[in-house]
Short mmCIF file of C-alpha atoms and ligand atoms in Angstrom, two decimals:
data_model
loop_
_atom_site.label_atom_id
_atom_site.label_comp_id
_atom_site.label_asym_id
_atom_site.label_seq_id
_atom_site.Cartn_x
_atom_site.Cartn_y
_atom_site.Cartn_z
CA MET H 203 -29.21 36.29 23.94
CA THR H 204 -26.50 35.96 21.28
CA LYS H 205 -27.50 34.52 17.94
CA PRO H 206 -26.02 31.01 17.34
CA SER H 207 -23.20 31.15 14.81
CA GLU H 208 -24.04 30.04 11.29
CA LYS H 209 -22.36 26.87 10.12
CA ILE H 210 -20.07 26.90 7.09
CA VAL H 211 -20.23 23.80 4.91
CA ILE H 212 -16.70 22.53 4.43
CA PHE H 213 -16.38 20.94 0.96
CA ASP H 214 -13.09 19.12 0.52
CA THR H 215 -11.84 18.55 -3.02
CA THR H 216 -8.40 17.07 -2.25
CA LEU H 217 -9.35 13.88 -4.09
CA ARG H 218 -10.60 15.72 -7.18
CA ASP H 219 -9.06 19.19 -7.67
CA GLY H 220 -6.10 18.26 -5.41
CA GLU H 221 -5.40 15.13 -7.36
CA GLN H 222 -5.35 17.21 -10.54
CA SER H 223 -1.94 18.66 -9.49
CA PRO H 224 0.54 17.15 -11.92
CA GLY H 225 2.16 14.18 -10.20
CA ALA H 226 -0.22 14.02 -7.24
CA THR H 227 -1.95 10.83 -8.36
CA MET H 228 -3.08 8.65 -5.45
CA THR H 229 -3.79 4.94 -5.51
CA HIS H 230 -7.29 3.56 -4.95
CA ASP H 231 -6.50 2.54 -1.38
CA GLU H 232 -4.86 5.86 -0.60
CA LYS H 233 -7.97 7.69 -1.80
CA LEU H 234 -10.18 5.53 0.35
CA GLU H 235 -7.95 6.15 3.36
CA ILE H 236 -7.94 9.91 2.88
CA ALA H 237 -11.73 9.92 2.40
CA THR H 238 -12.12 8.01 5.68
CA MET H 239 -9.92 10.54 7.46
CA LEU H 240 -11.91 13.45 5.99
CA ASP H 241 -15.19 11.82 7.02
CA GLU H 242 -13.96 11.15 10.55
CA MET H 243 -12.67 14.70 11.02
CA GLY H 244 -16.12 16.10 10.18
CA VAL H 245 -15.78 17.47 6.63
CA ASP H 246 -19.34 18.03 5.34
CA VAL H 247 -18.86 17.24 1.65
CA ILE H 248 -16.11 15.15 0.02
CA GLU H 249 -15.60 15.62 -3.69
CA ALA H 250 -14.26 12.12 -4.32
CA GLY H 251 -13.32 12.38 -8.00
CA PHE H 252 -14.35 12.79 -11.56
CA PRO H 253 -16.07 9.48 -12.44
CA ILE H 254 -16.02 9.80 -16.26
CA ALA H 255 -12.26 10.57 -16.25
CA SER H 256 -11.14 6.96 -15.88
CA ASP H 257 -12.26 3.57 -14.61
CA GLY H 258 -9.98 4.11 -11.63
CA ASP H 259 -11.68 7.38 -10.72
CA PHE H 260 -15.11 5.76 -11.11
CA ALA H 261 -14.14 2.86 -8.80
CA ALA H 262 -12.66 5.22 -6.21
CA VAL H 263 -15.76 7.45 -6.12
CA SER H 264 -18.05 4.39 -5.91
CA ASP H 265 -16.11 2.83 -3.05
CA ILE H 266 -15.79 6.10 -1.16
CA ALA H 267 -19.56 6.55 -1.54
CA ARG H 268 -20.21 3.07 -0.15
CA ASN H 269 -17.86 3.62 2.83
CA ALA H 270 -18.67 7.14 4.02
CA ASP H 271 -20.53 7.39 7.30
CA ARG H 272 -21.29 11.07 7.64
CA ALA H 273 -20.18 13.17 4.71
CA VAL H 274 -22.05 13.96 1.51
CA ILE H 275 -20.19 12.25 -1.33
CA CYS H 276 -19.91 14.28 -4.47
CA GLY H 277 -18.61 13.50 -7.98
CA LEU H 278 -17.75 15.92 -10.76
CA ALA H 279 -19.37 15.89 -14.23
CA ARG H 280 -19.03 18.11 -17.28
CA ALA H 281 -22.16 19.54 -18.87
CA ASN H 282 -23.19 16.47 -20.82
CA LEU H 283 -25.66 13.70 -20.07
CA LYS H 284 -23.09 10.90 -20.32
CA ASP H 285 -20.81 12.50 -17.69
CA ILE H 286 -23.76 13.11 -15.38
CA ASP H 287 -25.07 9.56 -15.72
CA ARG H 288 -21.63 8.12 -15.00
CA CYS H 289 -21.25 10.43 -12.01
CA TRP H 290 -24.62 9.34 -10.64
CA GLU H 291 -23.69 5.64 -11.09
CA ALA H 292 -20.68 6.24 -8.82
CA VAL H 293 -22.15 8.51 -6.12
CA LYS H 294 -25.56 6.83 -5.85
CA HIS H 295 -24.18 4.34 -3.31
CA ALA H 296 -23.66 7.09 -0.74
CA ARG H 297 -26.09 7.81 2.09
CA GLN H 298 -25.99 11.38 0.87
CA PRO H 299 -24.96 11.64 -2.79
CA ARG H 300 -24.30 14.85 -4.72
CA ILE H 301 -23.75 15.50 -8.43
CA HIS H 302 -21.52 18.48 -9.23
CA THR H 303 -21.80 19.62 -12.82
CA PHE H 304 -19.95 22.55 -14.37
CA ILE H 305 -19.31 24.48 -17.56
CA GLY H 306 -16.87 27.31 -18.43
CA THR H 307 -18.96 30.48 -18.75
CA SER H 308 -16.34 33.22 -19.38
CA PRO H 309 -15.78 34.38 -22.98
CA LEU H 310 -12.52 32.44 -23.18
CA HIS H 311 -14.17 29.25 -21.97
CA ARG H 312 -17.33 29.68 -24.06
CA ALA H 313 -15.12 29.74 -27.15
CA ILE H 314 -13.84 26.20 -26.58
CA PRO H 315 -17.08 24.30 -27.21
CA ASN H 316 -18.04 27.15 -29.57
CA LEU H 317 -21.45 27.72 -27.98
CA THR H 318 -23.32 31.00 -28.20
CA ARG H 319 -24.57 32.51 -24.94
CA ASP H 320 -28.06 31.23 -25.66
CA GLN H 321 -26.89 27.75 -26.59
CA MET H 322 -24.87 27.54 -23.38
CA ALA H 323 -27.77 28.69 -21.24
CA GLU H 324 -29.89 26.02 -22.90
CA ARG H 325 -27.22 23.41 -22.22
CA ILE H 326 -27.07 24.43 -18.54
CA HIS H 327 -30.83 24.11 -18.21
CA GLU H 328 -30.81 20.68 -19.85
CA THR H 329 -27.91 19.21 -17.86
CA VAL H 330 -28.89 20.55 -14.44
CA THR H 331 -32.50 19.31 -14.99
CA HIS H 332 -31.09 15.91 -15.90
CA ALA H 333 -28.86 15.80 -12.82
CA ARG H 334 -31.73 16.90 -10.60
CA ASN H 335 -33.95 14.12 -12.02
CA LEU H 336 -31.35 11.64 -10.76
CA CYS H 337 -30.29 13.23 -7.47
CA ASP H 338 -31.88 15.62 -4.96
CA ASP H 339 -28.56 17.29 -4.21
CA VAL H 340 -27.09 19.04 -7.28
CA GLN H 341 -24.24 21.53 -7.32
CA TRP H 342 -23.63 23.67 -10.37
CA SER H 343 -20.47 25.72 -11.17
CA PRO H 344 -19.87 28.35 -13.81
CA MET H 345 -16.15 27.71 -14.33
CA ASP H 346 -14.07 30.90 -14.54
CA ALA H 347 -17.00 32.78 -12.94
CA THR H 348 -14.77 35.65 -11.84
CA ARG H 349 -13.94 36.43 -15.49
CA THR H 350 -17.47 35.99 -16.74
CA GLU H 351 -19.48 39.12 -17.76
CA TRP H 352 -21.77 40.10 -14.83
CA ASP H 353 -25.00 40.00 -16.84
CA TYR H 354 -24.22 36.57 -18.27
CA LEU H 355 -23.15 35.16 -14.93
CA ALA H 356 -26.37 36.37 -13.27
CA ARG H 357 -28.39 34.92 -16.13
CA VAL H 358 -26.84 31.44 -16.02
CA VAL H 359 -26.95 31.25 -12.23
CA GLU H 360 -30.69 31.93 -12.49
CA VAL H 361 -31.07 29.23 -15.16
CA ALA H 362 -29.29 26.70 -12.94
CA ILE H 363 -31.39 27.59 -9.90
CA LYS H 364 -34.59 27.27 -11.94
CA ALA H 365 -33.45 23.88 -13.25
CA GLY H 366 -33.08 22.61 -9.71
CA ALA H 367 -29.49 23.22 -8.52
CA THR H 368 -29.32 23.31 -4.75
CA THR H 369 -25.78 24.69 -4.40
CA ILE H 370 -24.30 27.34 -6.71
CA ASN H 371 -20.54 27.34 -6.62
CA ILE H 372 -18.66 30.45 -7.87
CA PRO H 373 -15.15 29.36 -8.89
CA ASP H 374 -12.24 31.70 -9.15
CA THR H 375 -10.69 29.15 -11.51
CA VAL H 376 -7.51 31.07 -12.33
CA GLY H 377 -6.98 32.77 -8.94
CA TYR H 378 -7.71 36.19 -10.38
CA THR H 379 -10.08 37.82 -7.89
CA ALA H 380 -9.27 39.82 -4.78
CA PRO H 381 -11.05 39.82 -1.39
CA ASN H 382 -13.30 42.85 -1.82
CA GLU H 383 -14.34 41.74 -5.31
CA SER H 384 -14.94 38.17 -4.10
CA ALA H 385 -17.25 39.36 -1.33
CA GLU H 386 -19.07 41.76 -3.63
CA LEU H 387 -19.70 39.19 -6.35
CA ILE H 388 -21.46 36.81 -3.97
CA ARG H 389 -23.34 39.62 -2.27
CA ARG H 390 -24.61 40.86 -5.61
CA LEU H 391 -25.62 37.44 -6.90
CA ILE H 392 -27.58 36.77 -3.71
CA ALA H 393 -29.24 40.17 -3.88
CA GLU H 394 -30.07 40.27 -7.59
CA VAL H 395 -30.62 36.75 -8.92
CA PRO H 396 -34.20 35.50 -8.55
CA GLY H 397 -34.34 32.38 -6.38
CA ALA H 398 -30.83 32.95 -4.90
CA SER H 399 -32.07 32.87 -1.33
CA ASP H 400 -33.30 29.25 -1.82
CA VAL H 401 -29.84 27.84 -2.57
CA VAL H 402 -26.44 27.68 -0.87
CA PHE H 403 -23.71 29.78 -2.45
CA ALA H 404 -20.21 28.27 -2.44
CA THR H 405 -16.75 29.70 -3.09
CA HIS H 406 -13.92 27.83 -4.86
CA CYS H 407 -10.70 29.82 -4.97
CA HIS H 408 -7.39 29.06 -6.62
CA ASN H 409 -4.20 30.48 -5.21
CA ASP H 410 -2.35 31.92 -8.20
CA LEU H 411 -1.91 35.26 -6.43
CA GLY H 412 -1.66 33.71 -2.95
CA LEU H 413 -5.13 35.06 -2.13
CA ALA H 414 -7.20 31.87 -2.10
CA THR H 415 -7.96 31.71 1.63
CA ALA H 416 -8.52 35.45 1.92
CA ASN H 417 -10.85 35.35 -1.10
CA ALA H 418 -12.79 32.39 0.33
CA LEU H 419 -13.28 34.08 3.68
CA ALA H 420 -14.31 37.28 1.96
CA ALA H 421 -16.89 35.32 -0.05
CA VAL H 422 -18.30 34.10 3.25
CA GLU H 423 -18.53 37.73 4.33
CA GLY H 424 -20.56 38.29 1.15
CA GLY H 425 -22.98 35.48 1.96
CA ALA H 426 -21.35 32.22 0.75
CA ARG H 427 -21.98 29.36 3.12
CA GLN H 428 -19.86 26.64 1.54
CA ILE H 429 -16.08 26.83 1.23
CA GLU H 430 -14.34 24.54 -1.21
CA CYS H 431 -10.81 23.66 -0.15
CA THR H 432 -8.12 21.00 -0.07
CA ILE H 433 -5.72 19.59 2.50
CA ASN H 434 -2.39 21.46 2.33
CA GLY H 435 -3.96 23.66 -0.39
CA LEU H 436 -3.19 20.97 -2.95
CA GLY H 437 -4.57 21.66 -6.44
CA GLU H 438 -3.95 22.81 -9.97
CA ARG H 439 -0.99 25.20 -10.38
CA ALA H 440 -0.57 27.16 -7.09
CA GLY H 441 -3.36 25.14 -5.53
CA ASN H 442 -6.61 25.93 -3.74
CA THR H 443 -7.79 27.39 -0.48
CA ALA H 444 -6.23 25.25 2.28
CA LEU H 445 -8.77 23.54 4.49
CA GLU H 446 -6.61 23.92 7.59
CA GLU H 447 -6.27 27.67 7.04
CA VAL H 448 -10.03 28.18 6.75
CA VAL H 449 -10.86 26.05 9.78
CA MET H 450 -8.29 27.73 12.01
CA ALA H 451 -9.04 31.23 10.76
CA LEU H 452 -12.70 30.80 11.65
CA LYS H 453 -11.75 29.38 15.00
CA VAL H 454 -9.10 31.90 15.99
CA ARG H 455 -10.97 34.96 14.66
CA HIS H 456 -14.45 33.87 15.65
CA ASP H 457 -14.86 37.35 17.14
CA ILE H 458 -14.94 38.95 13.69
CA MET H 459 -16.07 35.92 11.66
CA PRO H 460 -18.80 34.35 13.77
CA PHE H 461 -19.16 31.09 11.88
CA THR H 462 -18.56 27.52 12.92
CA THR H 463 -17.42 24.37 11.12
CA GLY H 464 -17.95 20.72 12.03
CA VAL H 465 -14.24 19.96 11.49
CA ASP H 466 -12.24 18.61 14.41
CA SER H 467 -9.10 20.76 14.20
CA THR H 468 -7.00 18.36 16.27
CA LYS H 469 -6.99 15.97 13.29
CA LEU H 470 -5.49 18.54 10.89
CA MET H 471 -1.84 17.70 11.39
CA ALA H 472 -2.35 13.96 10.88
CA ILE H 473 -4.27 14.36 7.64
CA SER H 474 -1.87 16.99 6.37
CA ARG H 475 1.04 14.58 6.81
CA ARG H 476 -0.84 11.73 5.23
CA VAL H 477 -1.81 13.79 2.17
CA ALA H 478 1.77 15.03 1.84
CA SER H 479 2.93 11.44 1.88
CA VAL H 480 0.49 9.88 -0.55
CA SER H 481 0.45 12.80 -2.99
CA GLY H 482 4.23 13.21 -3.01
CA PHE H 483 3.79 16.96 -2.42
CA PRO H 484 5.74 17.87 0.71
CA VAL H 485 4.31 20.71 2.80
CA GLN H 486 6.45 23.86 2.56
CA PHE H 487 8.19 24.54 5.91
CA ASN H 488 6.56 27.93 6.41
CA LYS H 489 3.02 26.84 5.38
CA ALA H 490 0.42 28.26 7.77
CA ILE H 491 -0.91 25.86 10.39
CA VAL H 492 0.66 22.64 9.14
CA GLY H 493 4.17 23.68 8.04
CA LYS H 494 7.13 22.34 10.02
CA ASN H 495 7.95 25.90 11.18
CA ALA H 496 4.39 27.00 11.95
CA PHE H 497 5.01 26.55 15.67
CA ALA H 498 8.83 26.73 15.74
CA HIS H 499 10.51 29.72 17.34
CA GLU H 500 14.03 30.46 16.42
CA SER H 501 15.01 33.93 17.50
CA GLY H 502 16.10 34.48 21.10
CA ILE H 503 13.51 37.11 21.74
CA HIS H 504 10.73 34.81 20.50
CA GLN H 505 12.03 31.85 22.48
CA ASP H 506 12.27 33.98 25.64
CA GLY H 507 8.71 35.27 25.17
CA MET H 508 7.40 31.75 24.48
CA LEU H 509 8.89 30.44 27.72
CA LYS H 510 7.27 33.19 29.73
CA ASN H 511 3.91 33.03 28.01
CA ALA H 512 3.20 31.10 24.79
CA GLU H 513 0.54 33.62 23.81
CA THR H 514 3.19 36.24 23.20
CA PHE H 515 4.02 34.74 19.84
CA GLU H 516 1.35 32.09 19.16
CA ILE H 517 -2.27 32.78 18.29
CA MET H 518 -3.21 29.14 18.63
CA ARG H 519 -1.75 26.23 20.53
CA PRO H 520 0.06 23.36 18.79
CA GLU H 521 -2.42 20.97 20.46
CA ASP H 522 -5.31 22.74 18.68
CA VAL H 523 -4.11 21.35 15.39
CA GLY H 524 -3.00 18.00 16.71
CA LEU H 525 0.67 18.70 17.42
CA ASN H 526 2.03 17.54 20.76
CA ALA H 527 3.31 20.28 23.00
CA THR H 528 5.87 18.08 24.69
CA SER H 529 7.50 15.46 22.59
CA LEU H 530 9.20 12.36 23.93
CA VAL H 531 12.45 11.76 22.05
CA MET H 532 13.06 8.14 21.25
CA GLY H 533 16.47 6.43 21.07
CA LYS H 534 18.11 3.06 20.59
CA HIS H 535 17.12 1.94 24.09
CA SER H 536 13.43 2.55 23.56
CA GLY H 537 11.38 -0.60 23.45
CA ARG H 538 8.39 -1.84 21.44
CA ALA H 539 5.81 -0.54 23.94
CA ALA H 540 7.28 2.95 23.83
CA LEU H 541 7.38 2.90 20.04
CA ARG H 542 3.76 1.70 19.81
CA SER H 543 2.57 4.43 22.17
CA LYS H 544 4.62 7.07 20.41
CA MET H 545 3.23 5.99 17.02
CA LYS H 546 -0.30 6.14 18.38
CA GLU H 547 0.36 9.70 19.56
CA LEU H 548 1.46 10.52 16.01
CA GLY H 549 -1.75 9.07 14.56
CA TYR H 550 -0.52 5.59 13.54
CA ASP H 551 -2.32 2.66 15.18
CA LEU H 552 0.07 -0.23 14.51
CA ALA H 553 -1.20 -3.81 14.29
CA ASP H 554 1.12 -6.39 15.96
CA ASN H 555 2.71 -7.61 12.73
CA GLN H 556 3.21 -4.03 11.50
CA LEU H 557 4.88 -3.14 14.82
CA VAL H 558 7.42 -5.94 14.27
CA ASP H 559 8.47 -4.48 10.87
CA VAL H 560 8.44 -0.88 12.01
CA PHE H 561 10.44 -1.73 15.10
CA VAL H 562 13.21 -3.30 13.00
CA ARG H 563 13.39 -0.14 10.88
CA PHE H 564 13.28 2.07 13.95
CA LYS H 565 16.20 0.18 15.57
CA ALA H 566 18.24 0.50 12.38
CA LEU H 567 17.52 4.21 12.36
CA ALA H 568 18.31 4.63 16.06
CA ASP H 569 21.65 2.93 15.50
CA ARG H 570 22.57 5.58 13.01
CA LYS H 571 21.01 8.54 14.81
CA LYS H 572 21.45 9.51 18.45
CA GLU H 573 18.00 10.98 18.89
CA VAL H 574 14.96 9.92 16.91
CA PHE H 575 12.44 12.77 16.73
CA ASP H 576 8.76 12.68 15.86
CA GLU H 577 9.56 13.89 12.33
CA ASP H 578 11.96 10.93 11.89
CA LEU H 579 9.25 8.46 12.93
CA ILE H 580 6.70 10.04 10.64
CA ALA H 581 9.16 9.85 7.74
CA LEU H 582 9.87 6.24 8.61
CA MET H 583 6.16 5.37 8.73
CA GLN H 584 5.51 7.13 5.45
CA ASP H 585 8.32 5.15 3.84
CA GLU H 586 6.98 1.89 5.26
CA GLU H 587 3.50 2.62 3.85
CA ARG H 588 4.82 3.71 0.47
CA GLN H 589 6.98 0.65 -0.05
CA SER H 590 4.66 -2.05 1.27
CA GLU H 591 2.99 -2.68 -2.06
CA ASP H 592 5.84 -1.79 -4.41
CA ARG H 593 6.76 -4.33 -7.08
CA ILE H 594 10.33 -3.02 -7.22
CA LYS H 595 12.31 -2.74 -4.00
CA VAL H 596 15.86 -1.63 -3.27
CA ASP H 597 17.85 -4.48 -1.77
CA TYR H 598 21.45 -3.19 -1.78
CA LEU H 599 23.30 -0.05 -2.85
CA ARG H 600 26.96 0.83 -2.63
CA VAL H 601 28.32 4.05 -4.09
CA VAL H 602 31.91 5.20 -4.57
CA CYS H 603 32.20 8.99 -4.60
CA GLY H 604 34.75 11.70 -3.97
CA THR H 605 36.80 14.34 -5.74
CA GLU H 606 37.96 11.96 -8.49
CA GLY H 607 35.20 10.89 -10.85
CA PRO H 608 33.45 9.15 -12.37
CA GLN H 609 31.38 8.07 -9.38
CA GLU H 610 30.32 4.42 -9.37
CA ALA H 611 27.24 2.59 -8.11
CA SER H 612 26.54 -1.10 -7.51
CA LEU H 613 22.85 -1.87 -7.06
CA ARG H 614 20.59 -4.81 -6.39
CA LEU H 615 16.83 -4.52 -6.87
CA VAL H 616 14.15 -7.09 -6.17
CA ILE H 617 11.72 -6.88 -9.09
CA ASP H 618 8.54 -8.95 -8.68
CA GLY H 619 10.41 -11.20 -6.28
CA GLU H 620 13.46 -11.68 -8.52
CA VAL H 621 16.85 -10.26 -7.52
CA LYS H 622 18.63 -8.28 -10.28
CA ALA H 623 22.00 -6.50 -10.08
CA SER H 624 23.72 -3.74 -12.04
CA GLU H 625 26.70 -1.43 -11.98
CA ALA H 626 26.95 2.06 -13.45
CA THR H 627 28.91 5.28 -13.41
CA GLY H 628 27.75 8.86 -13.53
CA ASP H 629 28.38 12.54 -12.82
CA GLY H 630 28.07 12.34 -9.07
CA PRO H 631 26.76 9.60 -6.78
CA VAL H 632 23.07 10.25 -7.44
CA ASP H 633 23.53 10.19 -11.19
CA ALA H 634 25.55 6.95 -10.97
CA ALA H 635 22.91 5.32 -8.78
CA PHE H 636 20.06 6.45 -11.01
CA ASN H 637 21.92 5.06 -14.06
CA ALA H 638 22.18 1.73 -12.23
CA VAL H 639 18.37 1.79 -11.72
CA LYS H 640 17.80 2.60 -15.39
CA ALA H 641 19.93 -0.39 -16.37
CA LEU H 642 17.45 -2.66 -14.57
CA VAL H 643 14.10 -0.96 -15.11
CA GLU H 644 13.30 -0.05 -18.66
CA HIS H 645 11.61 3.31 -19.05
CA HIS H 646 11.95 6.61 -20.89
CA ALA H 647 10.56 8.82 -18.13
CA ARG H 648 12.09 12.27 -17.84
CA LEU H 649 13.09 13.53 -14.40
CA GLN H 650 11.16 16.79 -13.85
CA LEU H 651 12.00 17.43 -10.21
CA TYR H 652 14.63 16.21 -7.72
CA GLN H 653 14.29 17.80 -4.32
CA VAL H 654 16.13 17.08 -1.06
CA SER H 655 15.24 18.40 2.37
CA ALA H 656 16.42 17.52 5.86
CA VAL H 657 13.77 16.02 8.17
CA THR H 658 15.45 17.39 11.30
CA GLU H 659 18.61 19.30 12.22
CA GLY H 660 22.13 17.88 12.52
CA THR H 661 24.54 16.12 10.16
CA ASP H 662 22.97 12.78 11.07
CA ALA H 663 19.51 14.01 9.99
CA GLN H 664 17.43 11.98 7.58
CA ALA H 665 17.03 13.46 4.13
CA THR H 666 13.61 13.38 2.49
CA VAL H 667 13.93 13.13 -1.29
CA THR H 668 11.10 13.83 -3.68
CA VAL H 669 11.32 13.06 -7.41
CA ARG H 670 8.77 13.73 -10.11
CA MET H 671 8.96 12.11 -13.53
CA GLU H 672 7.00 12.20 -16.78
CA GLU H 673 6.56 9.47 -19.34
CA ASP H 674 4.10 9.77 -22.28
CA GLY H 675 1.98 12.36 -20.44
CA ARG H 676 1.87 10.33 -17.23
CA ILE H 677 3.32 12.28 -14.34
CA VAL H 678 4.28 10.41 -11.19
CA SER H 679 6.14 11.30 -8.04
CA GLY H 680 8.04 9.30 -5.46
CA GLN H 681 9.43 10.00 -2.03
CA SER H 682 11.71 8.43 0.54
CA ALA H 683 13.70 9.33 3.63
CA ASP H 684 17.02 7.98 4.96
CA THR H 685 20.09 9.24 6.82
CA ASP H 686 21.97 8.45 3.59
CA THR H 687 20.89 10.95 0.94
CA VAL H 688 21.85 8.71 -1.97
CA VAL H 689 19.87 5.80 -0.56
CA ALA H 690 16.86 8.08 -0.04
CA SER H 691 17.29 9.33 -3.64
CA VAL H 692 17.31 5.88 -5.14
CA ARG H 693 14.37 4.71 -3.04
CA ALA H 694 12.38 7.82 -4.10
CA TYR H 695 13.27 7.15 -7.75
CA VAL H 696 12.18 3.51 -7.40
CA ASN H 697 8.99 4.57 -5.59
CA ALA H 698 8.13 6.81 -8.56
CA LEU H 699 8.88 3.95 -11.00
CA ASN H 700 6.49 1.72 -9.05
CA ARG H 701 3.78 4.32 -9.45
CA LEU H 702 4.60 4.62 -13.13
CA MET H 703 4.13 0.89 -13.58
CA VAL H 704 0.67 1.13 -11.95
CA ARG H 705 -0.22 4.03 -14.26
CA ARG H 706 1.04 2.18 -17.32
CA GLU H 707 -1.19 -0.79 -16.43
CA LYS H 708 -4.19 1.46 -16.08
CA GLY H 709 -3.50 2.78 -19.62
CA GLY H 710 -4.17 6.26 -21.00
CA THR H 711 -3.01 9.17 -18.96
CA ASP H 712 -5.43 8.45 -16.16
CA GLY H 713 -8.07 10.79 -17.54
CA ARG H 714 -5.88 13.83 -17.15
CA GLU H 715 -6.14 14.58 -20.86
CA ILE H 716 -9.91 14.80 -20.54
CA SER H 717 -11.04 17.81 -22.53
CA TYR H 718 -13.60 20.50 -22.01
CA LYS H 719 -14.79 20.06 -25.57
CA ASP H 720 -17.11 17.39 -24.26
CA VAL H 721 -19.40 19.79 -22.53
CA GLY H 722 -21.98 18.49 -24.96
O1 KIV R 42 -11.48 25.66 -10.56
C1 KIV R 42 -12.56 25.33 -11.06
O2 KIV R 42 -13.24 26.07 -11.74
C2 KIV R 42 -13.01 23.96 -10.81
C3 KIV R 42 -14.40 23.64 -11.26
C4 KIV R 42 -14.49 22.31 -11.87
C5 KIV R 42 -15.33 23.82 -10.11
O3 KIV R 42 -12.30 23.19 -10.21
ZN1 ZN R 43 -10.63 24.23 -9.18
#
């Protein structure tokens, strides 16, 4: 009889570590929606936020905790009693709450709060004990574990276990480790630290060297049974281990990695698109599993092979990740019923009133484009969702451009229900149009990123535009898609300004400036 495969706990931190990517801030409702999707797809633990970081984070973690059906809901706390109490206040509403507390243990991180090794060990004992008195499920992380001296790491892991931690997470905070070292570190901790066999070891890998998924899977090889990851690999700097990569790697190579997960892989594509949309971080075309090209075959030899037998060039089927093998192309003669069923296929269940709005936009698009592909409809839906709650909306834009400058823009915006108009010139149509926006919406945000990509092929393709801006430490991003690149640019800019207004109202920098000095 074959031994049943061991289950790997999938810990998703899109809403905490993922949201820490500069510009990836999500609204309260967006966080709730993503948490529901994660819960429904079978993620075991959702790290919903960092409750002490801001009132907004606290409210999101509390509401996610109240709503979750299946998943453990976890909140992050630094190594001080105030953080831990605040975290407990937020997660305690969950059926299965977890407190995750951490402290930087490497020499570089120990220097920040200026604690000696003994003082830090004492602090770990005190804070983990406090967390455990509040909650039965406590996770502890030595931040920058992979650059912590072995003897000290082993010592503090033991302290945390003795104080009652139930999961020990070993973060590769700066993406420094490599697969063999990652496996060996976990193996050695389990073998040598007293009490290690009573807790679950977790791996949390950053992707600075592009090794995050490989390091996480190697840690499993070494004995870790929880993988921390994010949708689309979102996260600080180069991001984290991507959830979709881990889930599919374990599925496709079950022969050499005999582990299972409770994640329904057919929901991966839908959540990937949704996270890309709400975070403003588009998925790179060649991203494994969820990138636009992950299942596209360009070269003749590949296309020929695919037609004869898909397995020649694909190690998994598009359906396995929630992509449709055959896709019905929509056009201007398609009716409401066809649109509704197509949207359902793409993961959008439209209510009657929403269908009316989306149908109007679809018809307008189909008038400008011969064939409307799935990607066009997804871009349209994402735009619809982004703009529904915006206080500033684009009503009219006309741009004059050509070889003779300066280019000119006439713009009308609806701001809190009031129509306002402006005219401006600039170096190129986008610059002119952005100047027209600036004339109506006062701000001193600096444009950090302006990125255009085509949704599909052809000169009538929609362009998706992403902008990222920074004002007083607040970083926001905006996105939009349209067959007119300048219209898409202005809508993306306005979308970012809407987010900026929300952030300004919240005050501060949304907790992003929170410092590690407060470990005690
Ligand atoms: O990367 C890291 O070390 C973290 C910790 C807070 C777990 O995100
Ligand atoms: Zn991290």
